[in-house]
């Protein structure tokens, strides 16, 4: 399941991030890649333990807290501190699957990466190439979104970033451990959530059908949640 979440950051927040990142200390992105991914990876990143990554990461985590769509799609238990990357001309990232388990810096714990998210910080017109291509059971999806929008997709998916042929593509990315480990079960809950949201627009909250559907949602979440 791929979910496009629009306007996670306002244009002002995107401009703020970009301005701060302009002055950032970009390093080779291979520092955070596993062995297979390192061979495929060619980009720049802001070091994950830098004050800048923490400051802008916190801004993004606050924005996620305001996003009902992200929370419905990911049902997050833990979210990794966001990281920032940049692809200039000739850079790209070949096909790979993201690592399954990550240490959470500073927290002394590890998390399972169930869901990957990319938040775009460059407008599509600012660069050519650079599509995030995600393979799932329905085929291959090329994603290039407006700045401030993000794509949420299963971390189990093979994906790549096409080489840049003009301009520069900046983004933030992070992983979530979901309360619902299984992608299929999570997709069902998401569909049910969207259905309930639609029905609540038509019927009052005390309508017995709304109560029944909402109860079913919570009881499925209770049955399946892994905390
Ligand atoms: Ni990846």
mmCIF file of C-alpha atoms in Angstrom, residues 27-142:
data_model
loop_
_atom_site.group_PDB
_atom_site.id
_atom_site.type_symbol
_atom_site.label_atom_id
_atom_site.label_comp_id
_atom_site.label_asym_id
_atom_site.label_seq_id
_atom_site.Cartn_x
_atom_site.Cartn_y
_atom_site.Cartn_z
ATOM 1 C CA UNK A 27 28.537 13.959 3.708
ATOM 2 C CA UNK A 28 28.604 10.780 1.591
ATOM 3 C CA UNK A 29 25.300 8.919 2.131
ATOM 4 C CA UNK A 30 27.005 5.526 2.267
ATOM 5 C CA UNK A 31 27.642 6.068 6.014
ATOM 6 C CA UNK A 32 24.118 4.845 6.873
ATOM 7 C CA UNK A 33 23.829 2.104 4.248
ATOM 8 C CA UNK A 34 24.259 -1.627 4.752
ATOM 9 C CA UNK A 35 26.696 -3.550 2.559
ATOM 10 C CA UNK A 36 24.372 -4.263 -0.367
ATOM 11 C CA UNK A 37 22.807 -0.802 -0.310
ATOM 12 C CA UNK A 38 26.207 0.921 -0.084
ATOM 13 C CA UNK A 39 27.133 -0.437 -3.498
ATOM 14 C CA UNK A 40 23.930 0.964 -4.984
ATOM 15 C CA UNK A 41 23.903 4.270 -3.119
ATOM 16 C CA UNK A 42 25.293 7.548 -4.430
ATOM 17 C CA UNK A 43 23.983 10.613 -2.625
ATOM 18 C CA UNK A 44 24.727 13.118 0.121
ATOM 19 C CA UNK A 45 23.303 13.196 3.635
ATOM 20 C CA UNK A 46 23.310 15.403 6.695
ATOM 21 C CA UNK A 47 25.057 13.393 9.485
ATOM 22 C CA UNK A 48 22.393 11.744 11.623
ATOM 23 C CA UNK A 49 23.924 12.852 14.925
ATOM 24 C CA UNK A 50 24.184 16.530 13.886
ATOM 25 C CA UNK A 51 22.277 19.286 15.670
ATOM 26 C CA UNK A 52 20.796 20.325 12.309
ATOM 27 C CA UNK A 53 19.316 16.860 11.631
ATOM 28 C CA UNK A 54 17.818 16.808 15.130
ATOM 29 C CA UNK A 55 16.368 20.319 14.831
ATOM 30 C CA UNK A 56 14.740 19.754 11.437
ATOM 31 C CA UNK A 57 13.835 16.178 12.356
ATOM 32 C CA UNK A 58 11.873 17.457 15.365
ATOM 33 C CA UNK A 59 10.028 19.898 13.104
ATOM 34 C CA UNK A 60 8.993 16.956 10.901
ATOM 35 C CA UNK A 61 7.999 14.756 13.852
ATOM 36 C CA UNK A 62 5.731 17.557 15.110
ATOM 37 C CA UNK A 63 4.182 17.810 11.633
ATOM 38 C CA UNK A 64 3.545 14.034 11.623
ATOM 39 C CA UNK A 65 1.675 14.390 14.896
ATOM 40 C CA UNK A 66 -0.732 16.760 13.133
ATOM 41 C CA UNK A 67 -1.381 14.346 10.256
ATOM 42 C CA UNK A 68 -4.390 12.019 10.731
ATOM 43 C CA UNK A 69 -3.666 10.431 7.342
ATOM 44 C CA UNK A 70 -0.092 9.446 8.262
ATOM 45 C CA UNK A 71 -1.269 8.050 11.590
ATOM 46 C CA UNK A 72 -4.082 6.062 9.931
ATOM 47 C CA UNK A 73 -1.740 4.662 7.280
ATOM 48 C CA UNK A 74 1.259 3.876 9.490
ATOM 49 C CA UNK A 75 -0.284 3.238 12.934
ATOM 50 C CA UNK A 76 3.167 4.116 14.266
ATOM 51 C CA UNK A 77 4.593 2.725 17.481
ATOM 52 C CA UNK A 78 8.052 4.227 16.939
ATOM 53 C CA UNK A 79 9.345 6.668 14.339
ATOM 54 C CA UNK A 80 13.064 7.001 13.652
ATOM 55 C CA UNK A 81 14.593 10.493 13.771
ATOM 56 C CA UNK A 82 14.240 11.846 10.213
ATOM 57 C CA UNK A 83 17.358 12.015 8.053
ATOM 58 C CA UNK A 84 18.041 14.331 5.123
ATOM 59 C CA UNK A 85 19.470 13.474 1.743
ATOM 60 C CA UNK A 86 20.307 15.145 -1.488
ATOM 61 C CA UNK A 87 20.897 13.896 -5.017
ATOM 62 C CA UNK A 88 22.842 16.154 -7.385
ATOM 63 C CA UNK A 89 23.401 15.535 -11.112
ATOM 64 C CA UNK A 90 24.553 11.961 -11.750
ATOM 65 C CA UNK A 91 23.548 10.728 -8.290
ATOM 66 C CA UNK A 92 20.963 7.997 -7.673
ATOM 67 C CA UNK A 93 20.263 4.956 -5.548
ATOM 68 C CA UNK A 94 19.946 1.531 -7.196
ATOM 69 C CA UNK A 95 17.371 -1.111 -6.256
ATOM 70 C CA UNK A 96 17.466 -2.115 -2.582
ATOM 71 C CA UNK A 97 15.313 -2.981 0.406
ATOM 72 C CA UNK A 98 15.835 -0.869 3.537
ATOM 73 C CA UNK A 99 17.415 -2.573 6.561
ATOM 74 C CA UNK A 100 14.924 -4.395 8.816
ATOM 75 C CA UNK A 101 16.192 -3.345 12.245
ATOM 76 C CA UNK A 102 17.655 0.009 13.245
ATOM 77 C CA UNK A 103 19.152 1.397 16.422
ATOM 78 C CA UNK A 104 17.278 4.493 17.602
ATOM 79 C CA UNK A 105 20.060 7.027 18.323
ATOM 80 C CA UNK A 106 20.132 8.200 21.920
ATOM 81 C CA UNK A 107 17.216 5.984 22.985
ATOM 82 C CA UNK A 108 19.213 2.802 23.640
ATOM 83 C CA UNK A 109 16.634 0.715 21.793
ATOM 84 C CA UNK A 110 16.236 -0.901 18.410
ATOM 85 C CA UNK A 111 13.205 -0.726 16.195
ATOM 86 C CA UNK A 112 11.837 -2.783 13.321
ATOM 87 C CA UNK A 113 11.430 -0.747 10.137
ATOM 88 C CA UNK A 114 7.965 -1.720 8.854
ATOM 89 C CA UNK A 115 7.281 1.428 6.856
ATOM 90 C CA UNK A 116 9.514 3.757 4.861
ATOM 91 C CA UNK A 117 8.593 7.376 4.236
ATOM 92 C CA UNK A 118 10.080 9.994 1.932
ATOM 93 C CA UNK A 119 9.157 13.665 2.418
ATOM 94 C CA UNK A 120 10.009 15.747 -0.635
ATOM 95 C CA UNK A 121 11.790 19.071 -0.070
ATOM 96 C CA UNK A 122 12.332 20.007 -3.759
ATOM 97 C CA UNK A 123 9.628 20.919 -6.250
ATOM 98 C CA UNK A 124 9.297 18.445 -9.177
ATOM 99 C CA UNK A 125 10.177 21.220 -11.645
ATOM 100 C CA UNK A 126 13.517 21.807 -9.930
ATOM 101 C CA UNK A 127 15.078 18.576 -11.229
ATOM 102 C CA UNK A 128 14.857 15.869 -13.895
ATOM 103 C CA UNK A 129 15.145 12.191 -13.012
ATOM 104 C CA UNK A 130 15.106 11.439 -9.304
ATOM 105 C CA UNK A 131 11.825 9.499 -9.301
ATOM 106 C CA UNK A 132 11.407 7.192 -6.323
ATOM 107 C CA UNK A 133 10.441 3.920 -8.026
ATOM 108 C CA UNK A 134 8.684 1.475 -5.699
ATOM 109 C CA UNK A 135 7.909 -2.123 -6.665
ATOM 110 C CA UNK A 136 4.908 -3.758 -5.070
ATOM 111 C CA UNK A 137 2.565 -6.630 -5.895
ATOM 112 C CA UNK A 138 0.711 -4.370 -8.363
ATOM 113 C CA UNK A 139 3.834 -3.389 -10.301
ATOM 114 C CA UNK A 140 6.201 -0.492 -10.342
ATOM 115 C CA UNK A 141 5.266 3.057 -9.234
ATOM 116 C CA UNK A 142 7.342 6.150 -10.067
#
